[in-house]
Coordinates of C-alpha atoms and ligand atoms in Angstrom, one line a residue:
M13 CA -46.6 8.6 -23.1
N14 CA -47.9 8.2 -26.5
K15 CA -48.5 11.3 -28.6
T16 CA -52.1 11.7 -27.8
E17 CA -51.4 12.0 -24.2
I18 CA -48.5 14.3 -24.7
A19 CA -50.7 16.5 -26.8
A20 CA -53.2 16.6 -24.2
V21 CA -50.8 17.7 -21.7
L22 CA -49.5 20.3 -23.9
T23 CA -53.0 21.7 -24.8
E24 CA -54.0 21.9 -21.1
I25 CA -50.8 23.8 -20.4
G26 CA -51.9 26.4 -23.1
T27 CA -55.5 26.4 -21.5
M28 CA -54.0 27.0 -18.0
M29 CA -51.8 29.7 -19.3
E30 CA -54.8 31.2 -20.9
L31 CA -56.6 31.0 -17.5
K32 CA -53.6 33.0 -15.9
G33 CA -53.8 35.6 -18.7
E34 CA -50.3 35.0 -19.7
N35 CA -48.4 35.9 -23.1
P36 CA -50.7 35.0 -26.0
F37 CA -47.7 34.0 -28.1
K38 CA -46.4 31.4 -25.6
I39 CA -49.9 30.1 -25.3
R40 CA -50.3 29.6 -29.2
A41 CA -46.8 27.8 -29.1
Y42 CA -48.3 25.2 -26.8
Q43 CA -51.5 24.9 -28.7
A44 CA -49.6 24.6 -32.2
G45 CA -47.1 22.2 -30.8
A46 CA -49.9 19.9 -29.5
R47 CA -51.5 19.7 -32.9
L48 CA -48.1 19.5 -34.8
L49 CA -47.1 16.7 -32.6
E50 CA -50.2 14.6 -33.5
T51 CA -49.5 14.9 -37.3
L52 CA -46.2 13.0 -36.6
S53 CA -46.2 9.3 -36.5
E54 CA -45.4 7.6 -33.2
E55 CA -42.3 6.1 -34.7
E56 CA -41.0 9.4 -35.8
I57 CA -41.6 11.0 -32.5
A58 CA -39.6 8.1 -30.8
T59 CA -36.8 8.2 -33.1
R60 CA -36.4 12.1 -32.6
V61 CA -36.7 11.9 -29.0
A62 CA -34.0 9.3 -28.8
A63 CA -31.8 11.2 -31.3
G64 CA -32.4 14.6 -29.6
T65 CA -33.6 16.1 -32.9
L66 CA -37.4 17.1 -32.1
D67 CA -36.5 20.8 -32.3
E68 CA -35.6 20.2 -36.1
V69 CA -39.2 19.9 -36.7
K70 CA -40.6 23.2 -38.0
G71 CA -42.8 24.7 -35.2
I72 CA -41.2 22.9 -32.2
G73 CA -38.8 25.1 -30.5
E74 CA -36.1 24.2 -28.0
A75 CA -38.2 24.6 -24.8
L76 CA -41.2 22.5 -26.4
A77 CA -38.8 19.9 -27.5
Q78 CA -37.5 19.6 -23.9
K79 CA -41.0 19.2 -22.6
I80 CA -42.0 16.6 -25.1
T81 CA -39.1 14.6 -24.3
E82 CA -39.6 14.6 -20.5
L83 CA -43.3 13.6 -21.1
H84 CA -42.4 10.9 -23.7
T85 CA -39.6 9.4 -21.4
T86 CA -41.0 10.0 -17.8
G87 CA -44.6 10.2 -18.4
A88 CA -44.7 13.3 -16.3
L89 CA -43.8 17.0 -16.4
E90 CA -42.9 19.1 -13.3
F91 CA -43.7 22.4 -15.3
H92 CA -47.3 21.1 -15.7
A93 CA -47.9 19.9 -12.1
T94 CA -46.6 23.3 -10.7
L95 CA -48.7 25.3 -13.1
K96 CA -51.9 23.0 -12.3
A97 CA -51.3 23.6 -8.5
S98 CA -51.3 27.5 -9.0
I99 CA -54.9 27.6 -10.3
P100 CA -58.0 27.5 -8.1
A101 CA -60.2 24.5 -8.8
G102 CA -63.3 26.5 -9.2
L103 CA -61.7 27.9 -12.6
F104 CA -61.7 24.3 -13.8
D105 CA -65.3 23.9 -12.9
I106 CA -66.4 27.0 -14.7
L107 CA -64.4 25.7 -18.0
S108 CA -67.1 22.8 -18.1
I109 CA -69.8 25.5 -18.9
P110 CA -70.4 25.7 -22.5
G111 CA -69.5 29.3 -24.0
V112 CA -67.0 30.2 -21.4
G113 CA -63.4 29.6 -22.4
P114 CA -60.2 30.2 -20.7
K115 CA -59.8 33.7 -22.0
K116 CA -63.2 34.7 -20.6
I117 CA -62.7 33.1 -17.3
H118 CA -59.4 35.2 -16.9
A119 CA -61.5 38.2 -17.7
L120 CA -64.1 37.2 -15.0
R121 CA -61.6 36.6 -12.3
D122 CA -59.5 39.8 -13.2
Q123 CA -62.4 42.0 -13.2
L124 CA -65.0 40.5 -10.9
G125 CA -62.9 38.3 -8.6
I126 CA -64.9 35.2 -9.9
D127 CA -63.2 31.9 -9.3
S128 CA -66.4 29.7 -8.7
I129 CA -69.5 28.4 -10.4
A130 CA -71.5 29.9 -7.4
K131 CA -69.9 33.3 -7.8
L132 CA -70.4 33.4 -11.6
Q133 CA -74.1 32.4 -11.1
Q134 CA -74.6 35.2 -8.6
A135 CA -72.9 37.7 -11.0
C136 CA -75.2 36.7 -13.8
L137 CA -78.2 36.9 -11.7
D138 CA -77.0 40.6 -10.6
G139 CA -76.6 41.5 -14.2
R140 CA -72.9 42.2 -13.8
I141 CA -71.7 39.9 -16.7
A142 CA -73.9 41.5 -19.3
E143 CA -71.9 44.9 -18.5
L144 CA -68.6 43.3 -18.9
A145 CA -66.8 44.2 -22.2
G146 CA -66.8 41.1 -24.5
F147 CA -69.9 39.6 -22.9
G148 CA -73.5 41.2 -23.1
D149 CA -77.0 40.1 -22.4
K150 CA -77.0 37.1 -24.7
S151 CA -73.8 35.5 -23.3
Q152 CA -75.1 36.1 -19.7
E153 CA -78.2 34.3 -20.5
K154 CA -76.2 31.5 -22.1
I155 CA -74.0 31.2 -19.1
L156 CA -77.1 30.9 -16.8
E157 CA -78.5 28.1 -18.9
G158 CA -75.2 26.4 -18.9
I159 CA -75.2 26.4 -15.2
R160 CA -79.0 25.3 -14.9
N161 CA -78.2 22.4 -17.3
R162 CA -75.1 21.5 -15.3
E163 CA -77.2 20.8 -12.5
K164 CA -79.9 19.2 -14.4
Y165 CA -77.4 16.8 -16.0
G166 CA -75.2 16.2 -13.1
R167 CA -77.3 13.5 -11.9
R168 CA -76.8 11.3 -14.8
H169 CA -73.9 9.8 -16.6
R170 CA -73.1 9.0 -20.2
W171 CA -73.6 5.2 -20.8
A172 CA -70.0 4.6 -22.0
D173 CA -68.5 6.5 -18.8
A174 CA -70.9 4.5 -16.4
F175 CA -69.7 1.1 -18.2
V176 CA -66.0 1.6 -17.6
V177 CA -66.8 2.2 -13.8
A178 CA -69.2 -0.7 -13.7
E179 CA -67.1 -3.5 -15.6
P180 CA -64.2 -3.8 -12.9
I181 CA -66.7 -3.9 -10.2
L182 CA -68.6 -6.7 -11.9
A183 CA -65.5 -8.5 -12.8
G184 CA -64.5 -8.2 -9.0
L185 CA -67.8 -9.5 -7.7
R186 CA -67.6 -12.6 -10.0
Q187 CA -64.2 -13.5 -8.5
L188 CA -65.4 -13.7 -5.0
P189 CA -65.7 -17.2 -4.0
Q190 CA -69.1 -16.6 -2.3
V191 CA -70.6 -15.2 -5.6
L192 CA -72.4 -17.8 -7.4
R193 CA -73.6 -15.4 -10.3
A194 CA -73.5 -11.8 -10.9
D195 CA -74.7 -9.4 -13.3
H196 CA -75.5 -5.7 -14.2
A197 CA -79.2 -4.7 -14.2
G198 CA -81.0 -1.4 -14.7
S199 CA -80.4 1.1 -17.4
L200 CA -76.9 0.2 -17.8
R201 CA -77.8 -3.5 -18.9
R202 CA -80.6 -1.9 -20.9
R203 CA -78.1 0.3 -22.6
M204 CA -79.7 3.6 -22.1
E205 CA -77.8 6.5 -23.5
T206 CA -77.4 7.9 -20.1
V207 CA -77.5 6.1 -16.6
G208 CA -78.7 7.3 -13.3
D209 CA -77.1 4.8 -11.1
L210 CA -75.4 1.5 -11.4
D211 CA -77.3 -1.8 -10.4
F212 CA -75.5 -5.0 -9.5
L213 CA -77.2 -8.1 -8.7
V214 CA -75.4 -11.2 -7.0
A215 CA -76.6 -14.8 -6.2
T216 CA -75.1 -16.0 -3.1
N217 CA -75.8 -17.9 0.2
D218 CA -73.3 -15.9 2.1
P219 CA -74.0 -12.2 1.5
Q220 CA -71.9 -10.5 4.4
P221 CA -68.4 -10.9 2.8
V222 CA -69.8 -9.9 -0.6
T223 CA -71.3 -6.5 0.8
A224 CA -68.1 -6.0 2.8
W225 CA -66.0 -6.3 -0.4
F226 CA -68.2 -4.0 -2.2
V227 CA -68.2 -1.2 0.2
A228 CA -64.5 -1.2 0.4
C229 CA -63.8 -1.6 -3.3
P230 CA -61.6 0.9 -5.0
G231 CA -63.1 4.1 -5.9
V232 CA -65.7 4.3 -3.0
V233 CA -65.9 7.6 -1.5
E234 CA -69.2 7.1 0.6
I235 CA -71.3 4.3 1.8
T236 CA -74.8 5.5 1.6
A237 CA -76.3 2.1 2.9
H238 CA -74.9 -1.3 4.1
G239 CA -77.5 -3.7 5.0
E240 CA -77.8 -7.5 4.9
T241 CA -78.9 -8.0 1.4
K242 CA -78.3 -4.5 -0.1
A243 CA -75.5 -1.9 -0.2
S244 CA -75.2 1.4 -1.8
V245 CA -72.1 3.5 -2.4
R246 CA -71.0 6.6 -4.1
L247 CA -68.0 6.3 -6.4
A248 CA -65.1 8.9 -7.0
S249 CA -66.6 9.5 -10.5
G250 CA -69.8 10.8 -8.8
I251 CA -71.7 7.7 -9.8
Q252 CA -73.7 5.8 -7.3
A253 CA -73.9 2.2 -7.1
D254 CA -76.4 -0.4 -5.8
L255 CA -75.7 -3.9 -4.9
R256 CA -78.3 -6.3 -4.2
L257 CA -77.9 -9.8 -2.9
V258 CA -80.4 -12.7 -3.5
P259 CA -80.4 -16.4 -2.8
P260 CA -79.6 -18.4 -6.1
E261 CA -83.1 -19.6 -6.7
Q262 CA -84.3 -16.0 -6.8
F263 CA -81.6 -14.8 -9.1
I264 CA -83.2 -14.7 -12.3
F265 CA -86.6 -13.0 -11.0
A266 CA -84.5 -10.4 -9.5
L267 CA -82.3 -9.8 -12.4
H268 CA -85.3 -9.4 -14.6
H269 CA -86.9 -7.2 -12.1
F270 CA -83.9 -4.9 -11.6
T271 CA -83.2 -4.7 -15.2
G272 CA -86.4 -3.1 -15.7
S273 CA -87.7 -0.9 -17.3
K274 CA -90.5 -0.1 -14.9
D275 CA -92.8 0.0 -18.0
H276 CA -91.6 -3.5 -19.1
N277 CA -92.2 -4.9 -15.7
V278 CA -95.7 -3.5 -15.4
A279 CA -96.6 -5.0 -18.7
M280 CA -95.0 -8.3 -17.6
R281 CA -96.8 -8.5 -14.2
H282 CA -99.9 -7.9 -16.1
R283 CA -99.4 -10.9 -18.4
A284 CA -98.5 -13.0 -15.4
L285 CA -101.8 -12.1 -13.7
Q286 CA -103.8 -12.9 -16.8
R287 CA -102.3 -16.2 -16.4
G288 CA -103.2 -16.6 -12.7
L289 CA -99.6 -15.9 -11.8
S290 CA -98.0 -13.3 -9.5
M291 CA -94.6 -12.0 -10.8
S292 CA -92.1 -10.2 -8.6
E293 CA -88.3 -9.9 -7.9
W294 CA -89.0 -12.8 -5.6
G295 CA -90.4 -15.3 -8.1
L296 CA -93.4 -16.4 -10.1
V297 CA -96.1 -17.9 -8.0
P298 CA -99.9 -18.6 -8.3
S299 CA -101.8 -15.6 -7.4
A300 CA -103.7 -15.6 -4.1
G301 CA -107.0 -17.7 -4.5
E302 CA -106.5 -19.0 -7.8
G303 CA -105.5 -22.5 -8.9
T304 CA -105.7 -25.7 -6.8
A305 CA -103.2 -26.6 -4.1
K306 CA -101.8 -29.1 -6.5
E307 CA -101.3 -26.6 -9.2
K308 CA -99.5 -24.3 -7.0
A309 CA -97.3 -26.9 -5.8
E310 CA -96.6 -27.6 -9.3
L311 CA -95.6 -24.2 -10.2
R312 CA -93.3 -23.7 -7.3
G313 CA -91.4 -26.9 -8.3
R314 CA -91.1 -25.5 -11.9
Q315 CA -89.9 -22.2 -10.5
T316 CA -86.7 -23.9 -9.3
E317 CA -86.1 -24.9 -12.6
I318 CA -86.0 -21.4 -13.8
T319 CA -82.3 -20.6 -14.3
S320 CA -82.3 -18.4 -17.1
E321 CA -84.2 -15.4 -18.3
E322 CA -85.2 -17.5 -21.5
Q323 CA -87.0 -19.9 -19.1
L324 CA -88.5 -17.0 -17.3
F325 CA -90.0 -15.5 -20.6
S326 CA -91.0 -18.9 -21.8
A327 CA -93.0 -19.4 -18.6
L328 CA -95.2 -16.6 -19.9
D329 CA -95.3 -18.0 -23.4
L330 CA -92.9 -15.3 -24.5
A331 CA -89.8 -15.4 -26.5
F332 CA -86.6 -14.0 -25.0
I333 CA -86.6 -10.4 -25.2
P334 CA -83.1 -8.8 -25.2
P335 CA -82.6 -6.3 -22.3
E336 CA -82.3 -3.5 -24.9
L337 CA -85.8 -3.8 -26.0
R338 CA -87.3 -3.9 -22.3
E339 CA -88.7 -0.3 -22.5
G340 CA -92.6 -1.1 -22.6
L341 CA -92.6 -0.2 -26.3
G342 CA -94.3 -3.1 -27.8
E343 CA -91.7 -5.8 -27.1
I344 CA -94.1 -8.2 -25.2
E345 CA -96.5 -8.2 -28.1
A346 CA -93.7 -8.9 -30.6
A347 CA -92.3 -11.6 -28.2
E348 CA -95.7 -13.3 -28.1
S349 CA -96.2 -13.5 -31.8
N350 CA -92.6 -14.5 -32.3
T351 CA -91.9 -11.4 -34.4
L352 CA -89.1 -9.9 -32.4
P353 CA -86.3 -8.6 -34.9
R354 CA -82.9 -10.3 -35.3
L355 CA -81.1 -7.4 -33.7
V356 CA -77.9 -6.2 -35.1
E357 CA -74.7 -7.5 -33.2
V358 CA -71.3 -6.1 -32.9
G359 CA -70.0 -8.8 -35.2
D360 CA -72.3 -7.9 -38.1
I361 CA -70.3 -4.7 -38.5
R362 CA -67.8 -4.9 -41.3
G363 CA -66.4 -1.4 -41.5
V364 CA -67.2 2.2 -40.4
F365 CA -67.6 5.5 -42.2
H366 CA -67.4 9.0 -40.8
N367 CA -63.8 9.1 -39.2
H368 CA -61.4 11.9 -38.8
T369 CA -57.7 12.2 -39.1
T370 CA -54.8 14.6 -38.4
A371 CA -55.6 16.4 -41.6
S372 CA -58.6 18.0 -39.7
D373 CA -59.3 17.6 -35.9
G374 CA -58.4 14.0 -35.5
H375 CA -55.5 12.8 -33.4
N376 CA -54.1 10.1 -35.5
T377 CA -52.8 9.8 -39.0
L378 CA -54.8 8.1 -42.1
E379 CA -52.3 5.2 -41.7
E380 CA -52.6 4.9 -38.0
M381 CA -56.6 4.9 -38.3
T382 CA -56.2 2.5 -41.1
A383 CA -54.1 0.0 -39.0
A384 CA -56.4 0.3 -36.1
A385 CA -59.5 -0.2 -38.2
Q386 CA -57.9 -3.4 -39.6
A387 CA -57.0 -4.6 -36.1
L388 CA -60.8 -4.3 -35.3
G389 CA -61.4 -6.7 -38.1
F390 CA -62.9 -4.1 -40.5
D391 CA -62.9 -4.8 -44.1
Y392 CA -63.4 -1.0 -45.0
L393 CA -62.8 2.3 -43.2
G394 CA -64.4 5.6 -44.3
I395 CA -62.5 8.9 -43.9
A396 CA -64.5 12.1 -43.6
D397 CA -62.5 15.1 -42.5
H398 CA -64.1 18.4 -42.0
S399 CA -64.7 20.8 -44.7
K400 CA -63.2 24.4 -45.1
S401 CA -65.9 26.4 -43.2
S402 CA -65.3 24.4 -39.9
V403 CA -62.2 26.5 -39.3
Q404 CA -62.1 25.5 -35.6
A405 CA -61.9 22.0 -36.5
R406 CA -59.1 22.9 -39.1
G407 CA -61.6 21.8 -42.2
L408 CA -59.6 21.0 -45.4
T409 CA -59.5 23.3 -48.3
E410 CA -60.2 22.1 -51.8
E411 CA -56.5 21.7 -52.4
R412 CA -56.0 19.7 -49.2
L413 CA -59.1 17.4 -49.9
R414 CA -57.7 16.6 -53.3
E415 CA -54.3 15.8 -51.6
Q416 CA -56.1 13.4 -49.3
I417 CA -58.1 11.8 -52.2
A418 CA -54.8 11.1 -53.8
A419 CA -53.1 9.8 -50.5
I420 CA -56.1 7.4 -50.0
K421 CA -55.8 6.3 -53.7
K422 CA -52.2 5.6 -53.1
L423 CA -52.7 3.8 -49.8
N424 CA -55.2 1.5 -51.2
A425 CA -53.0 0.7 -54.2
A426 CA -50.1 0.1 -52.1
G427 CA -51.8 -3.0 -50.6
Q428 CA -50.2 -2.3 -47.1
F429 CA -53.6 -2.8 -45.4
R430 CA -56.2 -5.5 -46.3
C431 CA -58.8 -2.9 -45.0
H432 CA -59.9 -0.8 -48.0
V433 CA -60.1 3.0 -47.3
F434 CA -62.9 5.1 -48.6
S435 CA -62.4 8.8 -49.5
G436 CA -65.2 10.9 -48.0
T437 CA -65.8 14.3 -46.2
E438 CA -67.9 15.7 -43.4
C439 CA -69.1 18.6 -45.5
D440 CA -70.5 21.5 -43.6
I441 CA -74.1 22.3 -44.4
L442 CA -73.9 26.0 -44.8
P443 CA -76.6 28.3 -43.1
D444 CA -78.5 28.4 -46.2
G445 CA -78.5 24.6 -46.9
R446 CA -75.8 24.7 -49.7
L447 CA -72.8 22.4 -49.1
D448 CA -69.3 23.8 -48.4
F449 CA -67.7 22.3 -51.5
S450 CA -68.6 22.3 -55.1
D451 CA -70.5 19.3 -56.7
E452 CA -67.5 18.8 -58.9
L453 CA -65.2 18.3 -56.1
L454 CA -67.7 16.3 -54.1
A455 CA -68.2 14.0 -57.1
E456 CA -64.6 12.9 -56.8
L457 CA -65.2 11.4 -53.4
D458 CA -66.6 7.9 -52.7
Y459 CA -69.1 9.4 -50.3
V460 CA -70.5 12.5 -48.6
V461 CA -71.5 12.9 -45.1
V462 CA -73.2 16.4 -44.7
S463 CA -73.4 18.0 -41.2
V464 CA -74.7 21.1 -39.3
H465 CA -71.7 22.7 -37.3
S466 CA -72.7 26.4 -37.3
A467 CA -75.8 28.7 -37.0
F468 CA -77.7 26.5 -34.5
N469 CA -80.3 29.1 -33.8
Q470 CA -82.3 29.3 -37.0
G471 CA -85.5 28.2 -35.4
R472 CA -87.3 24.8 -36.3
D473 CA -88.6 25.7 -39.8
G474 CA -85.4 27.2 -40.7
M475 CA -83.2 24.4 -39.6
T476 CA -85.8 21.8 -41.2
A477 CA -85.4 23.5 -44.6
R478 CA -81.6 23.8 -44.4
I479 CA -81.0 20.3 -43.7
I480 CA -83.6 19.1 -46.2
R481 CA -81.9 21.2 -48.9
A482 CA -78.7 19.5 -48.2
I483 CA -80.4 16.2 -48.4
E484 CA -81.8 17.1 -51.8
N485 CA -78.2 17.6 -53.1
P486 CA -77.5 14.9 -55.4
Q487 CA -73.9 14.5 -54.1
T488 CA -75.2 13.7 -50.4
T489 CA -74.7 10.2 -49.3
M490 CA -75.7 10.6 -45.6
L491 CA -76.6 13.0 -43.0
G492 CA -74.3 13.4 -40.1
H493 CA -75.6 13.9 -36.3
L494 CA -79.2 15.0 -37.2
T495 CA -79.8 17.1 -34.1
G496 CA -76.5 18.1 -33.0
R497 CA -77.0 17.0 -29.4
L498 CA -74.2 16.4 -26.9
L499 CA -75.6 14.3 -24.3
L500 CA -75.6 15.9 -20.7
E501 CA -74.0 19.0 -22.2
R502 CA -76.0 20.5 -25.0
E503 CA -79.6 20.0 -26.2
G504 CA -79.9 19.4 -29.9
Y505 CA -81.0 22.5 -32.1
E506 CA -84.8 22.7 -32.9
V507 CA -85.5 20.6 -36.0
D508 CA -88.4 18.6 -37.3
T509 CA -86.9 15.3 -37.3
E510 CA -90.0 13.5 -38.9
K511 CA -89.8 15.8 -41.8
V512 CA -86.0 15.3 -42.3
I513 CA -86.5 11.5 -41.9
A514 CA -89.3 11.7 -44.7
A515 CA -86.9 13.6 -47.0
A516 CA -83.9 11.3 -46.4
I517 CA -86.1 8.3 -47.4
A518 CA -87.4 10.1 -50.5
H519 CA -83.9 10.9 -51.8
N520 CA -82.4 7.5 -50.7
V521 CA -79.9 9.4 -48.3
I522 CA -78.6 7.5 -45.2
I523 CA -78.9 8.9 -41.7
E524 CA -76.2 8.0 -39.6
L525 CA -76.4 6.8 -36.1
N526 CA -73.6 8.6 -34.8
A527 CA -72.0 6.2 -32.3
S528 CA -70.0 8.6 -30.3
P529 CA -71.1 8.2 -26.6
W530 CA -71.6 11.8 -26.4
R531 CA -74.0 11.9 -29.4
L532 CA -75.9 8.8 -30.1
D533 CA -77.6 10.8 -32.6
L534 CA -80.2 10.1 -34.3
D535 CA -81.9 9.0 -31.1
W536 CA -82.8 5.3 -30.8
R537 CA -86.5 6.3 -30.2
F538 CA -86.7 7.2 -33.7
W539 CA -85.2 4.3 -35.5
R540 CA -87.8 1.5 -35.4
Q541 CA -90.6 3.6 -37.2
A542 CA -88.0 5.2 -39.6
A543 CA -86.5 1.8 -40.6
E544 CA -90.1 0.5 -41.3
R545 CA -90.8 3.3 -43.5
G546 CA -87.6 2.6 -45.4
L547 CA -84.7 4.5 -43.9
L548 CA -81.2 3.2 -44.3
C549 CA -78.9 3.6 -41.3
S550 CA -75.1 3.8 -40.9
I551 CA -73.6 3.3 -37.6
N552 CA -70.7 6.0 -37.6
P553 CA -68.3 6.1 -34.6
D554 CA -67.1 9.7 -35.6
A555 CA -63.7 8.6 -34.4
H556 CA -61.3 11.4 -33.8
R557 CA -58.5 9.0 -32.7
T558 CA -57.9 5.2 -33.1
T559 CA -59.5 4.3 -29.8
G560 CA -62.7 6.1 -31.0
L561 CA -63.3 3.6 -33.6
A562 CA -64.4 1.0 -31.0
D563 CA -67.4 3.5 -30.2
F564 CA -69.1 1.8 -33.0
R565 CA -70.1 -0.8 -30.3
V566 CA -72.1 1.8 -28.5
G567 CA -73.7 2.5 -31.6
V568 CA -74.7 -1.1 -31.9
S569 CA -76.2 -0.9 -28.6
A570 CA -78.5 2.2 -29.6
A571 CA -79.3 0.5 -32.8
R572 CA -80.5 -2.4 -30.9
K573 CA -82.5 -0.3 -28.8
G574 CA -84.1 1.0 -32.0
W575 CA -85.1 -2.4 -33.1
L576 CA -82.8 -2.4 -36.1
T577 CA -81.6 -5.7 -37.8
P578 CA -78.6 -5.9 -40.0
A579 CA -80.5 -5.3 -43.2
H580 CA -81.3 -1.8 -41.9
I581 CA -77.7 -0.7 -41.6
L582 CA -75.3 0.0 -44.7
N583 CA -72.0 -1.0 -42.8
T584 CA -73.1 -4.7 -42.2
R585 CA -72.8 -5.3 -45.8
P586 CA -69.7 -6.7 -47.4
L587 CA -67.1 -4.4 -49.2
T588 CA -68.1 -5.4 -52.7
E589 CA -71.8 -4.6 -51.9
V590 CA -71.1 -1.3 -50.2
Q591 CA -68.7 -0.2 -53.2
R592 CA -71.8 -1.0 -55.6
W593 CA -74.2 0.8 -53.2
L594 CA -72.1 3.9 -53.1
A595 CA -71.1 3.9 -56.9
A596 CA -74.8 3.6 -57.7
R597 CA -75.5 6.8 -55.6
R598 CA -72.7 8.8 -57.4
Ligands
DGT613 P1 -81.6 5.0 -14.0 O1 -81.0 4.5 -12.8 O2 -82.3 6.1 -13.6 O3 -80.7 5.1 -15.2 O4 -82.7 3.9 -14.3 P2 -83.0 2.3 -14.0 O5 -83.8 1.7 -14.8 O6 -81.7 1.6 -13.8 O7 -83.8 2.5 -12.6 P3 -83.4 2.2 -11.1 O8 -81.9 2.1 -10.8 O9 -84.2 3.1 -10.2 O10 -84.0 0.8 -10.8 C1 -83.5 -0.4 -11.5 C2 -84.7 -1.2 -12.0 O11 -85.3 -1.8 -10.9 C3 -85.7 -0.4 -12.7 O12 -85.3 -0.3 -14.2 C4 -86.9 -1.2 -12.6 C5 -86.7 -1.9 -11.3 N1 -87.6 -1.0 -10.2 C6 -87.0 -0.2 -9.4 N2 -88.2 0.5 -8.8 C7 -89.3 0.0 -9.3 C8 -90.6 0.2 -8.9 O13 -91.0 1.0 -8.2 N3 -91.5 -0.4 -9.8 C9 -91.2 -1.4 -10.8 N4 -92.0 -1.9 -11.4 N5 -89.9 -1.5 -11.0 C10 -88.8 -0.9 -10.2
CA614 CA1 -80.1 2.3 -12.3
CA615 CA1 -80.6 1.9 -8.6
ZN616 ZN1 -69.6 16.6 -37.0

């Protein structure tokens, strides 16, 4: 196991001990041990495990050292497995509700015998939670809302979660000898931020073995339909998946149809009708009663020539519309006049801002993050650890930030990495709109991301004024996760997004497209108009570990849905241009 995986096990042990109401000192030892471990490099951990010197690290006792060693060498820990088996599954379910941590869950179980979400909901409805010490009316209401959201959100999945499930299934389908072509369709292909179910489409002349493979593929827990040309399953992750099978000459029409969206399809069919054609998942044929028999025969002949979506769009006198744009929001008009944007692509991104290290709540060191950024081919990496008010994220004090600035200077000067590192901060926007660090300190940085992490309930006007005040600060370079939403977990706070966008444009401040699959904030629906009005975007992975850097790709998908081109995005620019742009802002 690597250090991040080991740390996750230690943290989970701490959580489970808290659920059981065990000794707080012991609990803290595991939590602190997990954090400490992550500040060490992988090499140091490996060396110390081999030499048996882990317990010489301050904060790692003998018992902890032994457990880390067991995890590092065997990848498992009996103590952890036994502990997990002793806890009712319902308690873990309750953990997924915002606002109820392990300590509170222990109290709920201890005092009211609650060990499932159903019992918790009933206790809230009876008003029994409000009466408990440490809870009250407000937290009872919040728990109820959390349970309701869980039901509402439960039917959908974040895009990235759906994608990792879908990829191996598509790869498996493509390997079957009977499968001539296969692709994703639906919201996954359109790169919606959340996905209801997966849609697969296959071209084949021999469907039976393909459906047989699909309903038996790994992860299937239930077969909900199994017909000749269609099958549906439920997967272990809770995701449902549809497979449709068509003869090869229908593939492109079906792919277009099942990619959607419905609104896009309606507009396309309308356009086809205006041309005397009837468009469906089966094909593009002359509509009944129109055209001569010769014309119809000619069109049927042409249909067999349609083997790509480019050709399909072209048959309706349209430029190819990328799936991300097929939302019925003006893409057909733009394709008709050949004014579709040259959408940003993964390969356009030259570097990424807003990333965390072990200095705050990240899981990898500055050097590890830089090496990972370089391995992704980036020319630059922006570090932006939390500021001092974000205590729960171990935000940096002034002194520690100055140390980090010096460490980054040293790293750049050493020439160990080709990838340049920018010194930044993710500076808290305080409840009154002031920033968490002084102007003098902020001026020492290459760039400043400002974000709201506290006092979410100020109301629309209060929050809008607060954020705009932060935007007006001359030290601010970019605004982080504008609404604070966590997809399928928490709605954003109330804020007048349009006003904030206008203020950012007026003050030449960037708004980030936070590329974390949990956030994708600012939402793609705002970007087209905002960019037209002059807003500059930065696609920021908000990475908290080396693997999180790759999330920039999810951000590129959202940017594409927002009609953004490379010119709208700071981090498509080469290093020297970015340096010049940032310097001009300081
Ligand atoms: P989802 O699964 O809720 O995230 O969204 P989609 O877009 O994947 O929807 P889904 O799985 O129900 O259907 C896939 C596509 O098939 C959809 O985007 C468009 C097409 N489609 C399905 N039903 C209809 C329909 O009744 N009318 C039209 N025009 N298209 C449909
Ligand atoms: Ca779907
Ligand atoms: Ca579907
Ligand atoms: Zn943040």
